Short mmCIF file of C-alpha atoms in Angstrom, two decimals:
data_model
loop_
_atom_site.label_atom_id
_atom_site.label_comp_id
_atom_site.label_asym_id
_atom_site.label_seq_id
_atom_site.Cartn_x
_atom_site.Cartn_y
_atom_site.Cartn_z
CA ALA A 1 134.31 112.33 113.04
CA GLN A 2 135.45 110.14 115.90
CA ARG A 3 136.69 106.85 114.57
CA VAL A 4 138.96 103.95 115.46
CA THR A 5 140.60 101.99 112.66
CA GLN A 6 142.19 98.60 112.96
CA PRO A 7 143.45 97.89 109.45
CA GLU A 8 144.12 94.18 109.89
CA LYS A 9 141.29 91.68 110.32
CA LEU A 10 143.73 88.85 110.93
CA LEU A 11 147.31 88.76 112.11
CA SER A 12 148.99 85.39 111.98
CA VAL A 13 152.39 84.82 113.61
CA PHE A 14 154.51 82.00 114.98
CA LYS A 15 155.18 81.52 118.66
CA GLY A 16 158.10 83.65 119.80
CA ALA A 17 157.72 86.20 117.01
CA PRO A 18 157.09 89.89 117.76
CA VAL A 19 153.54 91.13 117.45
CA GLU A 20 152.17 94.55 116.59
CA LEU A 21 148.45 95.12 116.29
CA LYS A 22 147.76 98.45 114.67
CA CYS A 23 145.25 101.02 115.85
CA ASN A 24 144.70 104.49 114.47
CA TYR A 25 142.17 106.95 115.76
CA SER A 26 140.48 110.10 114.63
CA TYR A 27 139.63 112.53 117.41
CA SER A 28 140.20 116.25 117.85
CA GLY A 29 140.59 116.35 121.63
CA SER A 30 142.79 114.52 124.13
CA PRO A 31 141.88 110.88 123.73
CA GLU A 32 141.59 108.12 126.26
CA LEU A 33 142.53 104.89 124.55
CA PHE A 34 142.11 101.27 125.53
CA TRP A 35 142.83 97.79 124.30
CA TYR A 36 140.26 95.09 125.01
CA VAL A 37 140.74 91.37 124.40
CA GLN A 38 138.29 88.54 123.89
CA TYR A 39 139.63 85.02 124.24
CA SER A 40 137.71 82.13 122.74
CA ARG A 41 134.40 81.57 124.55
CA GLN A 42 135.13 84.32 127.05
CA ARG A 43 133.76 87.79 127.51
CA LEU A 44 135.41 90.99 126.44
CA GLN A 45 137.89 92.24 129.03
CA LEU A 46 140.14 95.24 129.44
CA LEU A 47 143.76 94.54 128.56
CA LEU A 48 145.32 97.94 129.12
CA ARG A 49 144.71 101.68 128.92
CA HIS A 50 147.10 104.35 127.82
CA ILE A 51 146.71 106.42 130.99
CA SER A 52 148.20 103.77 133.23
CA ARG A 53 151.15 103.07 130.90
CA GLU A 54 151.35 99.55 132.27
CA SER A 55 152.36 96.28 130.73
CA ILE A 56 149.83 93.47 130.93
CA LYS A 57 150.71 89.91 129.90
CA GLY A 58 153.78 91.34 128.19
CA PHE A 59 151.74 93.72 126.03
CA THR A 60 152.44 97.43 125.84
CA ALA A 61 150.88 100.25 123.88
CA ASP A 62 152.16 103.77 123.39
CA LEU A 63 150.00 106.69 122.43
CA ASN A 64 151.51 108.59 119.50
CA LYS A 65 149.54 111.79 119.10
CA GLY A 66 151.52 112.86 116.04
CA GLU A 67 150.57 109.71 114.16
CA THR A 68 147.23 109.34 116.00
CA SER A 69 148.12 105.75 116.76
CA PHE A 70 147.93 103.39 119.72
CA HIS A 71 149.53 100.20 118.47
CA LEU A 72 149.66 97.15 120.71
CA LYS A 73 152.99 95.35 120.89
CA LYS A 74 154.49 92.25 122.40
CA PRO A 75 158.08 91.17 121.78
CA PHE A 76 157.47 87.42 121.91
CA ALA A 77 154.03 86.03 121.12
CA GLN A 78 152.64 83.03 122.99
CA GLU A 79 149.97 80.60 121.80
CA GLU A 80 147.70 81.72 124.62
CA ASP A 81 147.72 85.23 123.15
CA SER A 82 145.49 84.02 120.33
CA ALA A 83 142.31 86.08 120.65
CA MET A 84 140.31 88.94 119.22
CA TYR A 85 141.76 92.35 120.07
CA TYR A 86 139.77 95.58 120.01
CA CYS A 87 141.13 99.09 120.23
CA ALA A 88 138.73 101.60 121.79
CA LEU A 89 138.50 105.35 122.25
CA ASN A 90 136.67 107.23 124.98
CA PRO A 91 135.81 110.66 123.61
CA THR A 92 133.86 111.95 126.59
CA GLY A 93 136.13 111.65 129.56
CA GLY A 94 134.44 110.60 132.77
CA TYR A 95 132.08 107.81 131.86
CA ASN A 96 133.09 105.43 129.12
CA LYS A 97 131.16 105.93 125.93
CA LEU A 98 133.56 103.75 124.01
CA ILE A 99 134.15 103.80 120.28
CA PHE A 100 135.53 100.47 119.14
CA GLY A 101 137.53 99.43 116.13
CA ALA A 102 136.41 96.42 114.13
CA GLY A 103 138.96 94.21 115.85
CA THR A 104 141.98 92.16 114.82
CA ARG A 105 142.13 88.42 115.27
CA LEU A 106 145.57 87.35 116.44
CA ALA A 107 146.48 83.76 115.67
CA VAL A 108 149.72 82.48 117.21
CA HIS A 109 150.90 79.20 115.72
CA PRO A 110 153.22 76.74 117.43
CA ASN B 1 130.96 88.26 142.33
CA ALA B 2 129.40 86.51 139.36
CA GLY B 3 130.20 89.22 136.88
CA VAL B 4 127.81 90.89 134.49
CA MET B 5 125.00 88.54 133.53
CA GLN B 6 122.99 88.71 130.34
CA ASN B 7 120.02 86.64 129.33
CA PRO B 8 119.03 85.08 127.20
CA ARG B 9 122.32 84.23 125.53
CA HIS B 10 120.54 83.49 122.27
CA LEU B 11 117.21 84.87 121.16
CA VAL B 12 115.33 84.10 117.98
CA ARG B 13 112.44 86.29 116.90
CA ARG B 14 110.31 86.60 113.79
CA ARG B 15 109.93 89.92 112.05
CA GLY B 16 107.46 92.13 113.86
CA GLN B 17 107.88 90.51 117.28
CA GLU B 18 109.38 92.14 120.34
CA ALA B 19 112.79 91.32 121.79
CA ARG B 20 113.67 91.89 125.44
CA LEU B 21 117.28 91.61 126.48
CA ARG B 22 118.25 91.63 130.14
CA CYS B 23 121.42 92.70 131.86
CA SER B 24 122.24 92.27 135.52
CA PRO B 25 125.27 94.38 136.43
CA MET B 26 127.95 93.31 138.84
CA LYS B 27 127.11 93.73 142.49
CA GLY B 28 127.58 97.32 143.58
CA HIS B 29 127.62 98.67 140.01
CA SER B 30 125.13 101.39 139.27
CA HIS B 31 126.18 102.25 135.71
CA VAL B 32 125.11 100.19 132.71
CA TYR B 33 126.07 100.50 129.06
CA TRP B 34 124.59 98.75 126.04
CA TYR B 35 126.51 98.09 122.84
CA ARG B 36 125.55 96.44 119.57
CA GLN B 37 127.91 94.47 117.35
CA LEU B 38 126.99 93.75 113.77
CA PRO B 39 128.91 91.03 111.89
CA GLU B 40 132.47 92.03 110.96
CA GLU B 41 132.16 95.28 112.90
CA GLY B 42 133.25 96.61 116.27
CA LEU B 43 130.92 97.26 119.16
CA LYS B 44 128.79 100.37 118.74
CA PHE B 45 127.65 102.34 121.78
CA MET B 46 123.89 102.52 122.20
CA VAL B 47 122.95 103.87 125.60
CA TYR B 48 124.33 104.64 129.06
CA LEU B 49 122.10 104.40 132.11
CA GLN B 50 122.35 104.89 135.82
CA LYS B 51 119.72 103.63 138.20
CA GLU B 52 116.36 104.96 136.98
CA ASN B 53 118.01 107.46 134.63
CA ILE B 54 119.07 107.49 130.99
CA ILE B 55 122.27 109.53 130.85
CA ASP B 56 123.24 109.21 127.19
CA GLU B 57 121.15 107.56 124.49
CA SER B 58 122.90 109.10 121.53
CA GLY B 59 123.58 105.70 119.96
CA MET B 60 120.03 104.41 120.16
CA PRO B 61 117.95 104.25 116.99
CA LYS B 62 115.15 106.78 117.24
CA GLU B 63 112.37 104.27 116.80
CA ARG B 64 111.55 100.84 118.18
CA PHE B 65 114.45 100.77 120.67
CA SER B 66 114.19 101.63 124.35
CA ALA B 67 116.19 100.94 127.48
CA GLU B 68 115.58 101.12 131.18
CA PHE B 69 117.43 100.43 134.41
CA PRO B 70 114.88 100.36 137.21
CA LYS B 71 115.62 100.80 140.87
CA GLU B 72 115.13 97.09 141.38
CA GLY B 73 115.95 94.43 138.83
CA PRO B 74 118.02 94.19 135.70
CA SER B 75 118.48 96.68 132.90
CA ILE B 76 116.26 95.91 129.92
CA LEU B 77 116.92 96.68 126.26
CA ARG B 78 113.68 96.41 124.37
CA ILE B 79 113.32 96.22 120.62
CA GLN B 80 109.81 96.44 119.25
CA GLN B 81 108.72 95.12 115.86
CA VAL B 82 112.10 93.61 115.10
CA VAL B 83 113.47 93.59 111.55
CA ARG B 84 116.21 91.44 110.02
CA GLY B 85 118.69 94.31 110.38
CA ASP B 86 118.36 94.06 114.16
CA SER B 87 120.16 90.70 114.09
CA ALA B 88 123.35 91.30 116.03
CA ALA B 89 125.16 90.61 119.27
CA TYR B 90 124.11 92.94 122.06
CA PHE B 91 126.57 93.49 124.88
CA CYS B 92 125.99 95.01 128.25
CA ALA B 93 128.72 96.46 130.46
CA SER B 94 128.64 97.83 133.97
CA SER B 95 130.88 100.02 136.07
CA PRO B 96 130.98 101.04 139.72
CA PRO B 97 129.90 104.54 140.70
CA LEU B 98 133.37 105.88 141.52
CA LEU B 99 135.23 104.18 138.67
CA ALA B 100 133.06 105.08 135.73
CA ASP B 101 135.97 104.64 133.33
CA THR B 102 136.25 100.90 134.05
CA GLN B 103 133.72 98.73 132.27
CA TYR B 104 133.07 95.05 132.79
CA PHE B 105 131.34 93.27 129.96
CA GLY B 106 128.71 90.59 129.92
CA PRO B 107 128.81 87.58 127.57
CA GLY B 108 126.34 89.15 125.17
CA THR B 109 122.97 88.19 123.72
CA ARG B 110 122.89 87.06 120.12
CA LEU B 111 119.63 88.12 118.50
CA THR B 112 118.55 86.45 115.30
CA VAL B 113 115.54 87.79 113.43
CA LEU B 114 113.98 85.39 110.97
#
C-alpha cells in the first residue's frame, strides 16, 4: 500500500538548534516526494521537492531509497519556521495525486 | 493573481442537508484537485478534474459525493445528505496545464455537520 508516515506529531526545539522532521514512505515504484508547509493562518504551500534538490529557507531533504525516507533538515532553526509540515508522495507521475502524511507541528522557541 | 479561492470558508449543515463547496482556480489553471482532511490526519486525495472532465475520482466516496468543473465558473464539490462523518476541512488545489506537478492550494472550507 502507498503510505506516508510522519512519526512525530510535534517537534519542539529552541532557536538555533538543528531540526529534522522525519518522513518515511511506502511505495514500490520510483517516488516523487514533496514537503509542504502551512504557517499559521496561511494556506498550504510547497516548500521543496526531491527532484529539484534545492534548498528553500535553509531546509533540505534527501531521498534515501534504501531507508525509504525523505527527512527534512535545517541546521539552525528560526522562530519563523514554526509551522505545520507535511510530507507528500506522488505515486502517479505526471499529475499530482498526492498522498500526505499526517503532518508534524514544528515549534521553535526563543 | 489572487490565488486559489474557496468559499464558503466555513459551512454548517444539519444531517441530511446538502453541502456545496466552491473552488475558483488560479487564473490560467485548468486542473483542479480536491482533498479532504479529517482531524489529526493528513490530506486525502478525492478527485482530479480538468475543464469539463473528471480525470481521477478514485478517492471519492461512492455515494453522496460528486464533483464538477464546468467550462465556465468554479469547480463544485457537492455532498448530498450529509452525515456527521463528513465534518472535515476540504481543500482545493489547482495547477497550470503544462506544470501539472505543481499544485497551489486554497485556504480550505471547514464543513461542520450538526
